[in-house]
Amino acid sequence: DPHEAVPALAMLVGVVLFALGIIRVGFLDNILSRPLLCGFVNAVALTIIMEQSDVFFGITMSDHGKHEHGWRKVVAAFHERHTASTATTVIGLCTVGLLLLNRFLKKRFTVNKYIPEPLVAVIIGFLLNFVWDVSNLYGVKILGKMESGFQKPSMPRLEYLLHSNGFYIQSGILVSIIGFIEHIVIAKLYASKYNYQISPNRELVAIGVSNFFSSFFGTYPTSGEAEPDDKGQLKDQAQKLIANAKHKLDWMGALIKKRLGSWLHEFQFVVEL
């Protein structure tokens, strides 16, 4: 069961990253050149696009296509293109257009800097289905019912690691390496933008500890760097207040999903992804 195996994998990733930080192997980030880091980021972006190709166009995949990944999934989606949903495709294209439009407007109008375009897109998608019922009329897939409440802490099923013939252990080591590279890419990006230094070993310890403890709450392995606090660069108290509110949106979104899970079934798959 992936829901039980993934938390065990997250714990393993946490232990590996923490150990790498303790023995101070963070110096390896020095061998990662900027072109290599940029290539890695672009590769991740392309992978996400390929993996979501069927969802974006509302394609119903065959049993064989559901198990494909990467470029093979794109090929499988192309062969099943006759099952694509026009309504889902239109919603997806409009959502991407909205995101790109607001990013363009941010460069021209100051007020647009304080508009969280992903949240606006999700709200619009919710209203489309709530008002016009596009899921039933046009076959647009929605999330369905979600469990509400918060996950109670429990010990991950470590037997998955011990009785998998080394599969989960190998996967954990690989995920740890890729997660660290992804984390350092983002950390270096913001360190260069805002002119501050980072300690790769401390980053390893931090994401290791976070993965270890979050595994008790049924999470999957994670990495990344939170956006730095820009409030110190803002000019007045009003801008600081708005910036602080933007920082809280992710937390609010997580809380809303947990507390109102059964009510959020109106969200479209294509907008949510």
Coordinates of C-alpha atoms in Angstrom, one line a residue:
D1 CA 0.0 0.0 0.0
P2 CA 1.7 3.3 -1.1
H3 CA 0.0 5.2 1.7
E4 CA 1.8 3.1 4.2
A5 CA 5.1 2.6 2.3
V6 CA 5.8 6.3 1.4
P7 CA 6.0 7.5 5.0
A8 CA 8.6 4.8 5.7
L9 CA 10.5 6.1 2.6
A10 CA 10.3 9.6 4.0
M11 CA 11.8 8.5 7.3
L12 CA 14.6 6.8 5.4
V13 CA 15.3 9.9 3.3
G14 CA 15.3 12.0 6.5
V15 CA 17.9 9.7 8.1
V16 CA 20.1 9.6 5.0
L17 CA 20.1 13.4 4.6
F18 CA 20.7 14.0 8.3
A19 CA 23.7 11.6 8.2
L20 CA 25.1 13.3 5.1
G21 CA 24.9 16.6 6.9
I22 CA 26.5 15.3 10.1
I23 CA 29.5 13.9 8.2
R24 CA 29.7 17.2 6.2
V25 CA 29.4 16.1 2.6
G26 CA 27.7 19.3 1.7
F27 CA 30.8 20.5 0.0
L28 CA 29.7 18.4 -3.0
D29 CA 27.4 21.3 -4.0
N30 CA 30.6 23.2 -5.1
I31 CA 30.9 20.9 -8.1
L32 CA 27.4 21.7 -9.3
S33 CA 27.9 24.4 -12.0
R34 CA 25.2 26.9 -12.8
P35 CA 24.5 25.4 -16.2
L36 CA 24.1 22.0 -14.5
L37 CA 21.7 23.4 -12.0
C38 CA 19.6 25.2 -14.7
G39 CA 19.5 22.0 -16.7
F40 CA 18.3 20.1 -13.6
V41 CA 15.5 22.7 -13.0
N42 CA 14.4 22.5 -16.7
A43 CA 14.4 18.7 -16.6
V44 CA 12.2 18.7 -13.5
A45 CA 9.8 21.1 -15.3
L46 CA 9.6 19.0 -18.4
T47 CA 9.1 15.9 -16.3
I48 CA 6.1 17.5 -14.5
I49 CA 4.6 18.6 -17.9
M50 CA 4.9 15.1 -19.3
E51 CA 3.4 13.4 -16.2
Q52 CA 0.4 15.8 -16.3
S53 CA -0.2 15.7 -20.0
D54 CA -3.2 13.3 -19.7
V55 CA -4.8 15.3 -16.9
F56 CA -4.4 18.6 -18.6
F57 CA -6.3 17.5 -21.7
G58 CA -8.7 15.3 -19.8
I59 CA -7.6 12.1 -21.6
T60 CA -8.8 8.8 -20.3
M61 CA -5.8 6.5 -20.3
S62 CA -5.9 2.8 -21.0
D63 CA -4.7 0.3 -18.4
H64 CA -1.3 0.2 -20.2
G65 CA -1.0 3.9 -20.5
K66 CA -1.6 4.5 -16.8
H67 CA 1.6 2.8 -15.9
E68 CA 3.8 4.7 -18.4
H69 CA 6.0 7.6 -17.3
G70 CA 8.0 10.4 -18.9
W71 CA 8.0 10.7 -22.7
R72 CA 6.3 7.3 -23.0
K73 CA 3.3 8.7 -21.1
V74 CA 3.1 11.5 -23.7
V75 CA 3.1 9.0 -26.5
A76 CA 0.4 6.9 -24.7
A77 CA -1.7 10.1 -24.2
F78 CA -1.3 10.9 -27.9
H79 CA -2.6 7.5 -28.9
E80 CA -5.6 8.1 -26.6
R81 CA -6.2 11.7 -27.9
H82 CA -9.7 10.8 -29.1
T83 CA -10.8 10.6 -25.5
A84 CA -9.7 14.2 -24.7
S85 CA -12.1 16.5 -23.0
T86 CA -12.6 19.8 -24.8
A87 CA -14.0 21.5 -21.7
T88 CA -11.0 20.3 -19.6
T89 CA -8.5 21.5 -22.2
V90 CA -10.2 25.0 -22.4
I91 CA -10.1 25.3 -18.6
G92 CA -6.5 24.3 -18.5
L93 CA -5.4 26.7 -21.3
C94 CA -7.4 29.6 -19.7
T95 CA -5.8 28.8 -16.3
V96 CA -2.3 28.9 -17.7
G97 CA -3.1 32.1 -19.6
L98 CA -4.4 33.7 -16.4
L99 CA -1.1 32.8 -14.6
L100 CA 1.1 34.1 -17.4
L101 CA -1.0 37.3 -17.8
N102 CA -0.8 38.2 -14.2
R103 CA 3.0 37.7 -14.2
F104 CA 3.2 40.0 -17.2
L105 CA 1.0 42.6 -15.5
K106 CA 3.1 42.4 -12.3
K107 CA 6.0 44.1 -14.2
R108 CA 3.7 47.0 -15.3
F109 CA 1.3 47.6 -12.4
T110 CA 2.3 47.6 -8.7
V111 CA -1.1 46.4 -7.4
N112 CA -0.7 43.1 -9.3
K113 CA 2.3 42.2 -7.2
Y114 CA 0.0 41.5 -4.3
I115 CA -2.4 39.2 -6.3
P116 CA -1.8 35.5 -5.6
E117 CA -2.6 34.2 -9.1
P118 CA -2.6 30.5 -8.2
L119 CA -5.2 31.0 -5.5
V120 CA -7.3 33.2 -7.9
A121 CA -7.2 30.4 -10.5
V122 CA -8.3 27.8 -8.0
I123 CA -11.2 29.9 -6.8
I124 CA -12.3 30.5 -10.4
G125 CA -12.2 26.8 -11.1
F126 CA -14.2 26.1 -8.0
L127 CA -16.9 28.7 -9.0
L128 CA -17.1 27.3 -12.5
N129 CA -18.2 23.9 -11.2
F130 CA -20.2 25.3 -8.2
V131 CA -22.3 27.6 -10.4
W132 CA -22.4 25.8 -13.8
D133 CA -21.8 22.2 -12.8
V134 CA -19.2 21.6 -15.5
S135 CA -18.3 18.2 -14.1
N136 CA -21.7 16.8 -14.9
L137 CA -22.5 18.8 -18.0
Y138 CA -19.1 18.5 -19.8
G139 CA -17.3 15.7 -18.0
V140 CA -14.6 17.7 -16.3
K141 CA -13.0 15.6 -13.6
I142 CA -13.1 17.0 -10.0
L143 CA -11.2 16.0 -6.9
G144 CA -14.2 14.2 -5.3
K145 CA -14.6 13.8 -1.6
M146 CA -11.6 14.5 0.6
E147 CA -11.0 13.4 4.2
S148 CA -11.2 16.1 6.7
G149 CA -9.3 16.5 10.0
F150 CA -5.6 16.2 10.8
Q151 CA -3.4 13.2 10.5
K152 CA -2.6 11.6 13.9
P153 CA 1.1 10.8 14.4
S154 CA 1.9 7.1 14.0
M155 CA 5.0 5.1 13.5
P156 CA 5.8 4.4 9.7
R157 CA 5.7 0.8 8.6
L158 CA 9.4 0.1 8.5
E159 CA 8.9 -3.5 7.4
Y160 CA 8.4 -2.2 3.9
L161 CA 12.1 -1.1 3.9
L162 CA 13.3 -4.5 5.3
H163 CA 11.3 -6.8 3.0
S164 CA 11.5 -5.1 -0.4
N165 CA 14.7 -6.8 -1.5
G166 CA 16.5 -3.4 -1.3
F167 CA 14.1 -1.6 -3.6
Y168 CA 12.9 1.0 -1.0
I169 CA 16.5 1.5 0.3
Q170 CA 17.8 2.2 -3.2
S171 CA 14.9 4.4 -3.9
G172 CA 15.5 6.3 -0.6
I173 CA 19.1 7.0 -1.4
L174 CA 18.3 8.1 -4.9
V175 CA 15.5 10.4 -3.7
S176 CA 17.8 11.8 -1.0
I177 CA 20.4 12.8 -3.6
I178 CA 17.9 14.3 -6.1
G179 CA 16.1 16.1 -3.2
F180 CA 19.3 17.6 -2.0
I181 CA 20.2 18.8 -5.5
E182 CA 16.8 20.3 -6.0
H183 CA 17.0 22.0 -2.5
I184 CA 20.4 23.5 -3.2
V185 CA 19.3 24.7 -6.6
I186 CA 16.5 26.8 -5.0
A187 CA 18.6 27.8 -2.0
K188 CA 21.4 29.1 -4.3
L189 CA 19.0 30.9 -6.5
Y190 CA 17.7 33.0 -3.5
A191 CA 21.1 33.3 -1.9
S192 CA 22.4 34.9 -5.1
K193 CA 19.3 37.1 -5.5
Y194 CA 19.3 38.4 -2.0
N195 CA 23.1 38.3 -1.4
Y196 CA 23.5 36.0 1.6
Q197 CA 25.5 32.8 2.3
I198 CA 24.1 29.3 2.8
S199 CA 25.6 26.3 4.6
P200 CA 25.0 23.1 2.6
N201 CA 25.6 20.9 5.6
R202 CA 23.0 22.8 7.7
E203 CA 20.6 22.5 4.8
L204 CA 21.1 18.7 4.7
V205 CA 20.5 18.5 8.5
A206 CA 17.4 20.7 8.2
I207 CA 15.6 18.8 5.4
G208 CA 16.7 15.5 7.0
V209 CA 15.1 16.4 10.4
S210 CA 11.9 17.8 8.6
N211 CA 11.5 14.6 6.6
F212 CA 12.1 12.4 9.7
F213 CA 9.5 14.0 11.9
S214 CA 7.0 14.6 9.1
S215 CA 7.0 10.9 8.3
F216 CA 5.1 10.3 11.5
F217 CA 2.2 12.2 9.9
G218 CA 2.0 10.1 6.7
T219 CA 3.9 12.5 4.4
Y220 CA 6.1 11.7 1.4
P221 CA 9.7 12.8 1.0
T222 CA 10.0 16.6 0.5
S223 CA 12.7 19.2 -0.2
G224 CA 12.9 22.8 -1.2
E225 CA 13.5 26.2 0.2
A226 CA 10.9 28.6 1.4
E227 CA 10.7 32.0 -0.3
P228 CA 12.8 34.6 1.7
D229 CA 11.1 37.3 3.7
D230 CA 11.0 40.4 1.6
K231 CA 9.2 42.5 4.1
G232 CA 12.4 44.3 5.1
Q233 CA 12.6 45.8 1.6
L234 CA 9.1 47.1 1.5
K235 CA 8.5 50.8 1.8
D236 CA 5.6 51.2 4.2
Q237 CA 3.5 49.4 6.7
A238 CA 0.6 48.7 4.3
Q239 CA 2.9 46.8 1.9
K240 CA 4.4 44.9 4.8
L241 CA 0.9 43.9 5.9
I242 CA 0.0 42.6 2.4
A243 CA 3.3 40.8 2.0
N244 CA 2.7 39.1 5.4
A245 CA -0.8 38.1 4.3
K246 CA 0.7 36.5 1.2
H247 CA 3.1 34.5 3.3
K248 CA 0.2 33.0 5.2
L249 CA -1.8 31.8 2.1
D250 CA -0.1 28.5 1.9
W251 CA -0.8 27.8 5.5
M252 CA -4.4 28.9 5.2
G253 CA -4.8 26.6 2.1
A254 CA -3.5 23.6 4.0
L255 CA -5.8 24.3 7.0
I256 CA -8.8 24.8 4.8
K257 CA -8.2 21.6 2.9
K258 CA -8.0 19.7 6.2
R259 CA -10.9 21.2 8.0
L260 CA -13.3 21.5 4.9
G261 CA -12.1 18.5 2.9
S262 CA -15.6 17.1 2.2
W263 CA -16.7 20.5 0.9
L264 CA -13.8 21.0 -1.5
H265 CA -14.8 18.3 -3.9
E266 CA -15.9 20.9 -6.4
F267 CA -12.3 21.7 -7.5
Q268 CA -11.3 20.6 -11.0
F269 CA -8.3 18.3 -11.4
V270 CA -6.8 20.5 -14.1
V271 CA -6.9 23.7 -12.1
E272 CA -5.7 22.0 -8.9
L273 CA -2.7 20.5 -10.7

